């Protein structure tokens, strides 16, 4: 299971969704400790709400 932070905002009048997932360095599994910067990889995904 990955640790995830989610958000939404308006950008130039468009609703935008974003999320940050925290994975262990092999990118195959979620990080158990997302605060350990030496063992995690952060992945940011951004999309227009209208494409959801």
GROMACS .gro file of N, CA, C and O in nm:
model
  208
    1UNK      N    1   0.084  -0.118   0.000
    1UNK     CA    2   0.000   0.000   0.000
    1UNK      C    3   0.088   0.124   0.000
    1UNK      O    4   0.185   0.133   0.072
    2UNK      N    5   0.052   0.222  -0.082
    2UNK     CA    6   0.129   0.345  -0.087
    2UNK      C    7   0.070   0.449   0.005
    2UNK      O    8  -0.050   0.451   0.030
    3UNK      N    9   0.155   0.534   0.055
    3UNK     CA   10   0.108   0.651   0.128
    3UNK      C   11   0.076   0.758   0.024
    3UNK      O   12   0.150   0.775  -0.072
    4UNK      N   13  -0.034   0.830   0.041
    4UNK     CA   14  -0.079   0.926  -0.058
    4UNK      C   15  -0.126   1.054   0.007
    4UNK      O   16  -0.191   1.051   0.111
    5UNK      N   17  -0.094   1.166  -0.058
    5UNK     CA   18  -0.149   1.296  -0.021
    5UNK      C   19  -0.228   1.344  -0.143
    5UNK      O   20  -0.177   1.339  -0.255
    6UNK      N   21  -0.352   1.388  -0.122
    6UNK     CA   22  -0.438   1.432  -0.231
    6UNK      C   23  -0.470   1.580  -0.218
    6UNK      O   24  -0.470   1.634  -0.107
    7UNK      N   25  -0.501   1.644  -0.332
    7UNK     CA   26  -0.541   1.783  -0.326
    7UNK      C   27  -0.616   1.823  -0.452
    7UNK      O   28  -0.619   1.752  -0.552
    8UNK      N   29  -0.678   1.939  -0.443
    8UNK     CA   30  -0.749   1.997  -0.556
    8UNK      C   31  -0.733   2.148  -0.549
    8UNK      O   32  -0.718   2.205  -0.440
    9UNK      N   33  -0.736   2.213  -0.665
    9UNK     CA   34  -0.722   2.359  -0.669
    9UNK      C   35  -0.777   2.412  -0.801
    9UNK      O   36  -0.807   2.333  -0.891
   10UNK      N   37  -0.792   2.541  -0.808
   10UNK     CA   38  -0.828   2.606  -0.933
   10UNK      C   39  -0.703   2.671  -0.991
   10UNK      O   40  -0.628   2.739  -0.921
   11UNK      N   41  -0.680   2.649  -1.120
   11UNK     CA   42  -0.567   2.708  -1.190
   11UNK      C   43  -0.618   2.769  -1.319
   11UNK      O   44  -0.667   2.697  -1.406
   12UNK      N   45  -0.612   2.899  -1.327
   12UNK     CA   46  -0.659   2.970  -1.447
   12UNK      C   47  -0.803   2.932  -1.482
   12UNK      O   48  -0.837   2.911  -1.598
   13UNK      N   49  -0.886   2.914  -1.380
   13UNK     CA   50  -1.027   2.882  -1.399
   13UNK      C   51  -1.057   2.734  -1.421
   13UNK      O   52  -1.172   2.698  -1.444
   14UNK      N   53  -0.956   2.649  -1.416
   14UNK     CA   54  -0.975   2.506  -1.434
   14UNK      C   55  -0.954   2.433  -1.302
   14UNK      O   56  -0.859   2.461  -1.230
   15UNK      N   57  -1.042   2.338  -1.271
   15UNK     CA   58  -1.025   2.255  -1.152
   15UNK      C   59  -0.915   2.152  -1.182
   15UNK      O   60  -0.916   2.087  -1.286
   16UNK      N   61  -0.821   2.142  -1.089
   16UNK     CA   62  -0.707   2.052  -1.105
   16UNK      C   63  -0.698   1.961  -0.983
   16UNK      O   64  -0.711   2.006  -0.870
   17UNK      N   65  -0.679   1.831  -1.007
   17UNK     CA   66  -0.654   1.734  -0.900
   17UNK      C   67  -0.506   1.700  -0.901
   17UNK      O   68  -0.444   1.694  -1.006
   18UNK      N   69  -0.451   1.674  -0.784
   18UNK     CA   70  -0.313   1.628  -0.775
   18UNK      C   71  -0.300   1.528  -0.661
   18UNK      O   72  -0.382   1.524  -0.572
   19UNK      N   73  -0.198   1.444  -0.670
   19UNK     CA   74  -0.168   1.351  -0.562
   19UNK      C   75  -0.019   1.324  -0.561
   19UNK      O   76   0.049   1.329  -0.664
   20UNK      N   77   0.031   1.296  -0.442
   20UNK     CA   78   0.171   1.257  -0.424
   20UNK      C   79   0.171   1.119  -0.361
   20UNK      O   80   0.111   1.099  -0.255
   21UNK      N   81   0.234   1.023  -0.427
   21UNK     CA   82   0.250   0.888  -0.373
   21UNK      C   83   0.394   0.871  -0.327
   21UNK      O   84   0.487   0.922  -0.389
   22UNK      N   85   0.411   0.798  -0.219
   22UNK     CA   86   0.543   0.769  -0.162
   22UNK      C   87   0.573   0.621  -0.180
   22UNK      O   88   0.498   0.536  -0.130
   23UNK      N   89   0.679   0.590  -0.253
   23UNK     CA   90   0.719   0.452  -0.279
   23UNK      C   91   0.858   0.426  -0.221
   23UNK      O   92   0.937   0.519  -0.206
   24UNK      N   93   0.889   0.299  -0.196
   24UNK     CA   94   1.027   0.263  -0.165
   24UNK      C   95   1.107   0.278  -0.294
   24UNK      O   96   1.050   0.290  -0.404
   25UNK      N   97   1.237   0.278  -0.284
   25UNK     CA   98   1.322   0.313  -0.399
   25UNK      C   99   1.306   0.221  -0.520
   25UNK      O  100   1.336   0.261  -0.631
   26UNK      N  101   1.255   0.099  -0.503
   26UNK     CA  102   1.236   0.011  -0.619
   26UNK      C  103   1.108   0.045  -0.697
   26UNK      O  104   1.084  -0.012  -0.803
   27UNK      N  105   1.028   0.138  -0.646
   27UNK     CA  106   0.904   0.185  -0.711
   27UNK      C  107   0.800   0.074  -0.728
   27UNK      O  108   0.707   0.088  -0.804
   28UNK      N  109   0.815  -0.036  -0.655
   28UNK     CA  110   0.722  -0.147  -0.665
   28UNK      C  111   0.624  -0.151  -0.549
   28UNK      O  112   0.517  -0.208  -0.561
   29UNK      N  113   0.662  -0.093  -0.436
   29UNK     CA  114   0.580  -0.100  -0.316
   29UNK      C  115   0.573   0.036  -0.248
   29UNK      O  116   0.665   0.117  -0.260
   30UNK      N  117   0.466   0.057  -0.177
   30UNK     CA  118   0.451   0.181  -0.102
   30UNK      C  119   0.545   0.185   0.017
   30UNK      O  120   0.583   0.082   0.072
   31UNK      N  121   0.581   0.306   0.056
   31UNK     CA  122   0.671   0.323   0.169
   31UNK      C  123   0.595   0.313   0.300
   31UNK      O  124   0.487   0.370   0.315
   32UNK      N  125   0.651   0.239   0.395
   32UNK     CA  126   0.592   0.232   0.529
   32UNK      C  127   0.623   0.357   0.609
   32UNK      O  128   0.552   0.390   0.702
   33UNK      N  129   0.731   0.428   0.575
   33UNK     CA  130   0.771   0.549   0.646
   33UNK      C  131   0.798   0.661   0.546
   33UNK      O  132   0.912   0.682   0.504
   34UNK      N  133   0.695   0.734   0.503
   34UNK     CA  134   0.714   0.840   0.403
   34UNK      C  135   0.798   0.958   0.454
   34UNK      O  136   0.833   1.046   0.377
   35UNK      N  137   0.833   0.960   0.582
   35UNK     CA  138   0.915   1.069   0.634
   35UNK      C  139   1.064   1.042   0.617
   35UNK      O  140   1.145   1.131   0.637
   36UNK      N  141   1.101   0.920   0.578
   36UNK     CA  142   1.242   0.884   0.562
   36UNK      C  143   1.286   0.913   0.418
   36UNK      O  144   1.273   0.829   0.329
   37UNK      N  145   1.341   1.031   0.395
   37UNK     CA  146   1.377   1.076   0.261
   37UNK      C  147   1.485   0.991   0.195
   37UNK      O  148   1.499   0.991   0.073
   38UNK      N  149   1.561   0.916   0.274
   38UNK     CA  150   1.667   0.831   0.218
   38UNK      C  151   1.612   0.701   0.158
   38UNK      O  152   1.681   0.634   0.083
   39UNK      N  153   1.488   0.666   0.190
   39UNK     CA  154   1.434   0.539   0.144
   39UNK      C  155   1.312   0.552   0.053
   39UNK      O  156   1.254   0.452   0.015
   40UNK      N  157   1.271   0.674   0.021
   40UNK     CA  158   1.148   0.689  -0.056
   40UNK      C  159   1.171   0.762  -0.189
   40UNK      O  160   1.270   0.831  -0.208
   41UNK      N  161   1.076   0.743  -0.278
   41UNK     CA  162   1.066   0.818  -0.403
   41UNK      C  163   0.927   0.880  -0.404
   41UNK      O  164   0.828   0.811  -0.379
   42UNK      N  165   0.919   1.009  -0.429
   42UNK     CA  166   0.789   1.077  -0.437
   42UNK      C  167   0.748   1.087  -0.583
   42UNK      O  168   0.829   1.123  -0.668
   43UNK      N  169   0.622   1.056  -0.611
   43UNK     CA  170   0.568   1.066  -0.746
   43UNK      C  171   0.448   1.159  -0.743
   43UNK      O  172   0.352   1.135  -0.670
   44UNK      N  173   0.455   1.267  -0.821
   44UNK     CA  174   0.348   1.366  -0.829
   44UNK      C  175   0.267   1.342  -0.956
   44UNK      O  176   0.323   1.336  -1.065
   45UNK      N  177   0.135   1.327  -0.942
   45UNK     CA  178   0.045   1.314  -1.057
   45UNK      C  179  -0.050   1.433  -1.056
   45UNK      O  180  -0.105   1.468  -0.951
   46UNK      N  181  -0.066   1.497  -1.171
   46UNK     CA  182  -0.152   1.614  -1.186
   46UNK      C  183  -0.246   1.589  -1.303
   46UNK      O  184  -0.202   1.541  -1.408
   47UNK      N  185  -0.375   1.623  -1.285
   47UNK     CA  186  -0.469   1.608  -1.397
   47UNK      C  187  -0.582   1.711  -1.386
   47UNK      O  188  -0.612   1.760  -1.277
   48UNK      N  189  -0.639   1.745  -1.499
   48UNK     CA  190  -0.757   1.830  -1.502
   48UNK      C  191  -0.876   1.751  -1.451
   48UNK      O  192  -0.895   1.634  -1.489
   49UNK      N  193  -0.958   1.812  -1.367
   49UNK     CA  194  -1.074   1.744  -1.313
   49UNK      C  195  -1.170   1.700  -1.423
   49UNK      O  196  -1.232   1.594  -1.414
   50UNK      N  197  -1.178   1.776  -1.530
   50UNK     CA  198  -1.270   1.742  -1.640
   50UNK      C  199  -1.226   1.615  -1.715
   50UNK      O  200  -1.305   1.556  -1.788
   51UNK      N  201  -1.102   1.570  -1.697
   51UNK     CA  202  -1.055   1.447  -1.760
   51UNK      C  203  -1.077   1.324  -1.674
   51UNK      O  204  -1.051   1.212  -1.715
   52UNK      N  205  -1.126   1.345  -1.550
   52UNK     CA  206  -1.144   1.234  -1.458
   52UNK      C  207  -1.266   1.153  -1.492
   52UNK      O  208  -1.368   1.193  -1.529
   0.00000   0.00000   0.00000
